[in-house]
Amino acid sequence: MTIDYDQLREKAKDEVDSELADVQDPFERRAAAEGIRDRAYGDLTALKEKRKRLIASAALYEYTPQLHERFGIKRLQMKRLAMDALHGLVDREDTINPPGWPADRVKAARRARIAHPRNVVVLAEEITGRYEYAEARHVAALAHLEAAQEAVRLAGGRIRVPAPVRPDFDTVREQARDKVLKEYAKSSFDSEELLRAAAETVDRAEEDAEDLLVERDAALNSLGFYTTATGLYYSAGISREGVIRAQRRALGLSRTAKLPPRAEQPAVARAAGVAFIKDAVIRLPKIAIAYEAAEARRLAAIEIRDAAVRTLHAAPYAWPRSRLSEVIGRDHKIVDRIVAPDETS
């Protein structure tokens, strides 16, 4: 039976919360959280390599389109682990020509002498469950540790910080978009190669953006709730309302709820588990730049991918929508909207 990773992570977090619930003194709480963190990190270190080998083996010997879901990861992450096993580390910056799946996965795995244990999918899933459990305990301990340290530092008030940098996001987006378009313009791909490369670029940029969004909002909320910084939307590349939406999410408020008064926000944020990030004033602009660049790359690659989809769907190729959907790794509804927007409008 497939593991419910969200439930497993929640269980691990609840256990850590329970272990630390009665430790009220911030210094004792910090020491207890450090102990949990260190034990969880030791477990992660012990499991990491074996997890990677088993997932790579499962992906190469027993691949199915939804296999990554058995391990609670994204399809592209599973592919990276497999490519790492075959070729060494994959460069995340290689947006134009990333390594693709070998034509014969099993043959390539055997050539690379990658082991194929019996019941490898089950074994990979079991060790991934242990890994995710340890990681969730590690993350939960870090949250308690940061809260304890921040409680000692802030004593209920706000830290004075300089105004964060305000990047030129229009230029950031334009340069990132132009880079992708120029790389593809000078490529020598045929239509099928172009489609596969563009789809891969979309996936990579989308994954990067998702990860960066979490980091950006964490830095944004740390500054907004715990420091004297104002006008954060200039540094985050979003609107005033975008900042408020991020703060509502962090506090678990509804979309229409008002934020608590500014004087009460540090205490409310601590109670909601919002992390204090020491160098957020430096991190926010840098993360926001990376996020906006990833989004611009994603949108540019989508244009190229969609054009390739339309080309391969038309004569003389006449690829069926099902094949196009499989190649780009997206639901058939996406392909439908690309090739026949009038039918789906």
Short mmCIF file of C-alpha atoms in Angstrom, two decimals:
data_model
loop_
_atom_site.label_atom_id
_atom_site.label_comp_id
_atom_site.label_asym_id
_atom_site.label_seq_id
_atom_site.Cartn_x
_atom_site.Cartn_y
_atom_site.Cartn_z
CA MET A 1 0.00 0.00 0.00
CA THR A 2 1.34 3.44 -0.95
CA ILE A 3 2.54 5.56 1.98
CA ASP A 4 0.60 8.72 2.79
CA TYR A 5 3.63 11.00 3.13
CA ASP A 6 1.64 14.03 4.25
CA GLN A 7 0.12 11.99 7.06
CA LEU A 8 3.53 10.57 7.98
CA ARG A 9 5.09 14.05 8.15
CA GLU A 10 2.20 15.33 10.24
CA LYS A 11 2.62 12.42 12.64
CA ALA A 12 6.36 13.15 13.01
CA LYS A 13 5.67 16.85 13.62
CA ASP A 14 3.00 16.06 16.21
CA GLU A 15 5.41 13.78 18.03
CA VAL A 16 8.06 16.49 18.24
CA ASP A 17 5.46 19.05 19.32
CA SER A 18 4.32 16.65 22.05
CA GLU A 19 7.88 15.97 23.23
CA LEU A 20 8.53 19.70 23.61
CA ALA A 21 5.07 20.81 24.77
CA ASP A 22 5.91 20.91 28.48
CA VAL A 23 9.31 22.60 28.08
CA GLN A 24 8.43 26.24 28.73
CA ASP A 25 11.85 27.77 29.46
CA PRO A 26 13.28 28.92 26.10
CA PHE A 27 16.83 27.86 27.03
CA GLU A 28 15.72 24.35 28.02
CA ARG A 29 13.47 24.23 25.00
CA ARG A 30 16.38 25.14 22.76
CA ALA A 31 18.55 22.38 24.25
CA ALA A 32 15.79 19.78 23.86
CA ALA A 33 15.11 20.83 20.27
CA GLU A 34 18.82 20.62 19.47
CA GLY A 35 18.86 17.03 20.73
CA ILE A 36 15.93 16.04 18.50
CA ARG A 37 17.47 17.87 15.55
CA ASP A 38 20.83 16.12 15.93
CA ARG A 39 19.29 12.64 16.24
CA ALA A 40 17.08 13.22 13.20
CA TYR A 41 20.05 14.51 11.19
CA GLY A 42 22.00 11.37 12.06
CA ASP A 43 19.12 9.25 10.78
CA LEU A 44 18.93 11.28 7.56
CA THR A 45 22.66 10.87 6.94
CA ALA A 46 22.42 7.11 7.45
CA LEU A 47 19.45 6.71 5.07
CA LYS A 48 20.23 9.22 2.31
CA GLU A 49 22.53 7.20 0.04
CA LYS A 50 20.54 3.96 0.30
CA ARG A 51 17.31 5.83 -0.49
CA LYS A 52 18.92 7.41 -3.55
CA ARG A 53 20.25 4.08 -4.86
CA LEU A 54 16.93 2.29 -4.42
CA ILE A 55 14.85 5.04 -6.05
CA ALA A 56 17.28 5.21 -8.98
CA SER A 57 17.11 1.42 -9.39
CA ALA A 58 13.30 1.44 -9.29
CA ALA A 59 13.12 4.31 -11.81
CA LEU A 60 15.42 2.57 -14.29
CA TYR A 61 14.27 -1.05 -13.97
CA GLU A 62 10.58 -0.67 -13.15
CA TYR A 63 9.56 2.76 -14.46
CA THR A 64 5.91 3.73 -14.76
CA PRO A 65 4.55 7.28 -15.37
CA GLN A 66 3.30 7.65 -11.77
CA LEU A 67 6.13 5.82 -10.01
CA HIS A 68 7.45 9.00 -8.37
CA GLU A 69 4.26 9.26 -6.34
CA ARG A 70 5.24 6.04 -4.53
CA PHE A 71 8.24 7.94 -3.15
CA GLY A 72 6.52 11.24 -2.40
CA ILE A 73 8.68 13.22 -4.83
CA LYS A 74 8.27 14.96 -8.17
CA ARG A 75 8.83 13.13 -11.44
CA LEU A 76 11.78 15.38 -12.29
CA GLN A 77 13.41 14.68 -8.93
CA MET A 78 13.14 10.95 -9.51
CA LYS A 79 14.67 11.42 -12.95
CA ARG A 80 17.57 13.40 -11.44
CA LEU A 81 18.32 10.56 -9.02
CA ALA A 82 18.33 8.08 -11.91
CA MET A 83 20.53 10.31 -14.06
CA ASP A 84 22.88 10.79 -11.11
CA ALA A 85 23.23 7.03 -10.80
CA LEU A 86 23.94 6.73 -14.54
CA HIS A 87 26.05 9.80 -15.27
CA GLY A 88 26.91 11.65 -12.07
CA LEU A 89 25.34 14.84 -10.74
CA VAL A 90 22.93 16.66 -13.08
CA ASP A 91 23.52 20.41 -13.44
CA ARG A 92 20.31 22.26 -12.53
CA GLU A 93 21.48 25.22 -14.61
CA ASP A 94 21.53 23.17 -17.82
CA THR A 95 18.15 24.41 -19.04
CA ILE A 96 18.69 23.93 -22.76
CA ASN A 97 19.84 20.31 -23.10
CA PRO A 98 19.29 18.31 -19.89
CA PRO A 99 20.12 14.58 -19.90
CA GLY A 100 17.12 12.59 -21.08
CA TRP A 101 15.96 9.10 -20.22
CA PRO A 102 18.00 6.48 -22.11
CA ALA A 103 16.13 4.74 -24.92
CA ASP A 104 16.48 1.46 -23.00
CA ARG A 105 16.47 2.18 -19.25
CA VAL A 106 17.16 -1.40 -18.20
CA LYS A 107 20.08 -1.79 -20.57
CA ALA A 108 21.61 1.50 -19.44
CA ALA A 109 21.20 0.53 -15.76
CA ARG A 110 22.89 -2.81 -16.31
CA ARG A 111 25.71 -1.16 -18.22
CA ALA A 112 26.24 1.20 -15.26
CA ARG A 113 26.16 -1.82 -12.91
CA ILE A 114 23.23 -0.49 -10.96
CA ALA A 115 21.81 -3.20 -8.73
CA HIS A 116 18.22 -4.38 -9.15
CA PRO A 117 17.09 -5.82 -5.79
CA ARG A 118 14.02 -7.98 -5.64
CA ASN A 119 10.91 -5.90 -4.78
CA VAL A 120 12.97 -2.75 -5.32
CA VAL A 121 9.91 -0.47 -5.48
CA VAL A 122 8.67 -1.72 -2.10
CA LEU A 123 12.15 -1.44 -0.59
CA ALA A 124 12.56 2.10 -1.95
CA GLU A 125 9.17 3.10 -0.61
CA GLU A 126 9.93 1.69 2.85
CA ILE A 127 13.26 3.47 3.20
CA THR A 128 11.75 6.66 1.78
CA GLY A 129 9.11 6.51 4.51
CA ARG A 130 11.83 6.30 7.16
CA TYR A 131 13.73 9.11 5.46
CA GLU A 132 10.69 11.40 5.24
CA TYR A 133 9.83 10.67 8.88
CA ALA A 134 13.34 11.64 10.01
CA GLU A 135 13.30 14.73 7.80
CA ALA A 136 9.95 15.83 9.23
CA ARG A 137 11.31 15.44 12.77
CA HIS A 138 14.37 17.43 11.76
CA VAL A 139 12.26 20.24 10.28
CA ALA A 140 9.93 20.29 13.30
CA ALA A 141 12.88 20.46 15.69
CA LEU A 142 14.42 23.33 13.73
CA ALA A 143 11.15 25.25 13.92
CA HIS A 144 11.05 24.86 17.71
CA LEU A 145 14.74 25.73 17.92
CA GLU A 146 14.32 28.91 15.90
CA ALA A 147 11.27 29.89 17.93
CA ALA A 148 13.16 29.44 21.19
CA GLN A 149 16.15 31.44 19.96
CA GLU A 150 13.93 34.16 18.55
CA ALA A 151 11.93 34.37 21.79
CA VAL A 152 15.13 35.05 23.71
CA ARG A 153 16.33 37.62 21.17
CA LEU A 154 13.16 39.56 20.58
CA ALA A 155 11.49 39.46 23.98
CA GLY A 156 8.20 40.35 22.27
CA GLY A 157 9.36 43.34 20.23
CA ARG A 158 10.68 44.04 16.72
CA ILE A 159 14.26 44.03 15.51
CA ARG A 160 15.45 47.15 13.73
CA VAL A 161 16.84 46.33 10.28
CA PRO A 162 17.97 48.43 7.30
CA ALA A 163 15.64 48.72 4.32
CA PRO A 164 16.09 45.70 2.04
CA VAL A 165 17.32 46.17 -1.53
CA ARG A 166 14.69 46.93 -4.18
CA PRO A 167 15.67 45.02 -7.35
CA ASP A 168 14.69 45.99 -10.89
CA PHE A 169 12.36 43.04 -11.46
CA ASP A 170 11.30 44.11 -14.96
CA THR A 171 14.91 43.80 -16.08
CA VAL A 172 15.33 40.49 -14.23
CA ARG A 173 12.31 39.00 -16.00
CA GLU A 174 13.30 40.37 -19.42
CA GLN A 175 16.85 39.05 -19.18
CA ALA A 176 15.74 35.60 -18.02
CA ARG A 177 13.19 35.36 -20.82
CA ASP A 178 15.65 36.55 -23.46
CA LYS A 179 18.24 34.00 -22.33
CA VAL A 180 15.85 31.09 -22.89
CA LEU A 181 14.62 32.39 -26.24
CA LYS A 182 18.17 33.00 -27.51
CA GLU A 183 19.36 29.56 -26.38
CA TYR A 184 16.57 27.86 -28.28
CA ALA A 185 16.93 30.15 -31.30
CA LYS A 186 20.51 29.00 -31.82
CA SER A 187 19.76 25.32 -31.18
CA SER A 188 19.67 22.73 -33.96
CA PHE A 189 16.82 20.62 -32.55
CA ASP A 190 14.32 18.98 -34.84
CA SER A 191 10.64 19.36 -33.87
CA GLU A 192 10.54 16.34 -31.56
CA GLU A 193 13.82 17.21 -29.84
CA LEU A 194 12.63 20.78 -29.44
CA LEU A 195 9.41 19.63 -27.77
CA ARG A 196 11.22 17.34 -25.34
CA ALA A 197 13.83 19.96 -24.42
CA ALA A 198 11.26 22.72 -23.95
CA ALA A 199 9.04 20.47 -21.81
CA GLU A 200 12.04 19.67 -19.64
CA THR A 201 12.87 23.36 -19.29
CA VAL A 202 9.29 24.07 -18.23
CA ASP A 203 9.46 21.31 -15.60
CA ARG A 204 12.76 22.51 -14.20
CA ALA A 205 11.75 26.16 -14.04
CA GLU A 206 8.42 25.24 -12.47
CA GLU A 207 10.11 23.15 -9.79
CA ASP A 208 12.65 25.89 -9.10
CA ALA A 209 9.87 28.48 -8.80
CA GLU A 210 7.86 26.31 -6.41
CA ASP A 211 10.85 25.85 -4.10
CA LEU A 212 11.84 29.52 -4.27
CA LEU A 213 8.30 30.70 -3.54
CA VAL A 214 8.39 28.92 -0.19
CA GLU A 215 11.77 30.50 0.64
CA ARG A 216 10.66 33.94 -0.52
CA ASP A 217 7.50 33.95 1.57
CA ALA A 218 9.40 32.69 4.62
CA ALA A 219 11.86 35.61 4.38
CA LEU A 220 9.02 38.03 3.62
CA ASN A 221 7.01 36.96 6.67
CA SER A 222 10.02 37.03 8.95
CA LEU A 223 10.67 40.65 7.99
CA GLY A 224 7.01 41.60 8.05
CA PHE A 225 6.20 40.16 11.47
CA TYR A 226 9.43 40.49 13.43
CA THR A 227 11.32 43.54 12.13
CA THR A 228 10.86 47.24 11.46
CA ALA A 229 11.10 46.75 7.67
CA THR A 230 8.31 48.31 5.59
CA GLY A 231 7.44 48.46 1.87
CA LEU A 232 8.43 44.82 1.49
CA TYR A 233 6.51 44.43 -1.77
CA TYR A 234 9.25 46.46 -3.49
CA SER A 235 11.84 43.85 -2.46
CA ALA A 236 9.63 40.81 -3.02
CA GLY A 237 8.51 41.72 -6.55
CA ILE A 238 4.81 41.54 -5.67
CA SER A 239 1.96 43.92 -4.85
CA ARG A 240 0.92 45.17 -1.42
CA GLU A 241 -2.00 42.76 -1.52
CA GLY A 242 0.42 39.95 -2.40
CA VAL A 243 2.33 40.62 0.82
CA ILE A 244 -0.89 40.59 2.83
CA ARG A 245 -1.96 37.31 1.21
CA ALA A 246 1.36 35.72 2.17
CA GLN A 247 0.96 36.96 5.74
CA ARG A 248 -2.59 35.63 5.97
CA ARG A 249 -1.40 32.21 4.79
CA ALA A 250 1.38 32.21 7.36
CA LEU A 251 -1.06 32.97 10.17
CA GLY A 252 -3.67 30.51 8.92
CA LEU A 253 -6.23 33.25 8.28
CA SER A 254 -8.99 33.26 5.66
CA ARG A 255 -8.62 35.26 2.44
CA THR A 256 -10.81 38.08 3.75
CA ALA A 257 -9.58 38.22 7.37
CA LYS A 258 -7.81 41.31 8.65
CA LEU A 259 -4.27 41.00 9.91
CA PRO A 260 -3.79 41.62 13.64
CA PRO A 261 -2.61 45.12 14.67
CA ARG A 262 1.08 45.67 13.97
CA ALA A 263 1.96 45.80 17.68
CA GLU A 264 0.47 42.34 18.20
CA GLN A 265 1.96 40.69 15.12
CA PRO A 266 5.24 39.35 16.64
CA ALA A 267 3.39 37.43 19.35
CA VAL A 268 0.68 36.19 16.96
CA ALA A 269 3.29 35.08 14.41
CA ARG A 270 5.27 33.20 17.06
CA ALA A 271 2.10 31.43 18.19
CA ALA A 272 1.39 30.48 14.56
CA GLY A 273 4.89 29.00 14.15
CA VAL A 274 6.22 31.62 11.72
CA ALA A 275 10.00 31.26 11.63
CA PHE A 276 12.38 34.11 12.41
CA ILE A 277 15.14 34.24 9.77
CA LYS A 278 18.18 36.13 10.96
CA ASP A 279 19.44 37.27 7.54
CA ALA A 280 16.03 37.71 5.89
CA VAL A 281 16.75 41.35 4.98
CA ILE A 282 19.58 40.09 2.73
CA ARG A 283 17.89 36.89 1.59
CA LEU A 284 14.53 38.31 0.49
CA PRO A 285 15.72 40.35 -2.54
CA LYS A 286 18.06 37.57 -3.70
CA ILE A 287 15.37 34.89 -3.46
CA ALA A 288 12.80 37.14 -5.12
CA ILE A 289 15.17 37.76 -8.05
CA ALA A 290 15.73 34.01 -8.45
CA TYR A 291 11.99 33.33 -8.24
CA GLU A 292 11.04 35.94 -10.85
CA ALA A 293 13.78 34.69 -13.16
CA ALA A 294 12.51 31.11 -12.81
CA GLU A 295 8.96 32.23 -13.56
CA ALA A 296 10.14 34.14 -16.64
CA ARG A 297 12.07 31.07 -17.86
CA ARG A 298 8.99 28.93 -17.32
CA LEU A 299 6.73 31.25 -19.32
CA ALA A 300 9.25 31.56 -22.16
CA ALA A 301 9.69 27.78 -22.32
CA ILE A 302 5.92 27.28 -22.32
CA GLU A 303 5.70 29.45 -25.46
CA ILE A 304 8.33 27.29 -27.17
CA ARG A 305 6.79 24.05 -25.94
CA ASP A 306 3.28 25.03 -27.05
CA ALA A 307 4.50 26.04 -30.50
CA ALA A 308 6.24 22.67 -30.85
CA VAL A 309 3.07 20.88 -29.72
CA ARG A 310 1.04 22.64 -32.42
CA THR A 311 3.66 21.83 -35.05
CA LEU A 312 3.77 18.13 -34.21
CA HIS A 313 -0.01 17.89 -33.99
CA ALA A 314 -0.40 19.34 -37.49
CA ALA A 315 0.53 17.77 -40.81
CA PRO A 316 2.85 16.24 -41.81
CA TYR A 317 3.58 14.86 -38.29
CA ALA A 318 -0.04 14.46 -37.11
CA TRP A 319 0.92 13.31 -33.63
CA PRO A 320 -2.15 12.30 -31.56
CA ARG A 321 -2.91 14.31 -28.45
CA SER A 322 -2.20 11.31 -26.24
CA ARG A 323 1.39 11.07 -27.49
CA LEU A 324 1.93 14.80 -27.05
CA SER A 325 0.59 14.60 -23.51
CA GLU A 326 2.97 11.74 -22.69
CA VAL A 327 6.03 13.53 -24.08
CA ILE A 328 5.46 16.80 -22.19
CA GLY A 329 4.37 14.98 -19.04
CA ARG A 330 1.14 16.92 -18.66
CA ASP A 331 -2.54 16.12 -18.46
CA HIS A 332 -4.30 15.76 -21.81
CA LYS A 333 -6.38 18.86 -20.98
CA ILE A 334 -3.22 20.96 -21.29
CA VAL A 335 -2.62 19.60 -24.78
CA ASP A 336 -6.28 20.18 -25.64
CA ARG A 337 -5.99 23.85 -24.69
CA ILE A 338 -2.83 24.21 -26.78
CA VAL A 339 -4.01 22.59 -30.01
CA ALA A 340 -7.69 23.58 -29.85
CA PRO A 341 -8.20 26.60 -27.58
CA ASP A 342 -11.64 27.33 -29.06
CA GLU A 343 -12.90 23.89 -27.98
CA THR A 344 -11.80 24.39 -24.37
CA SER A 345 -12.70 28.04 -23.89
#
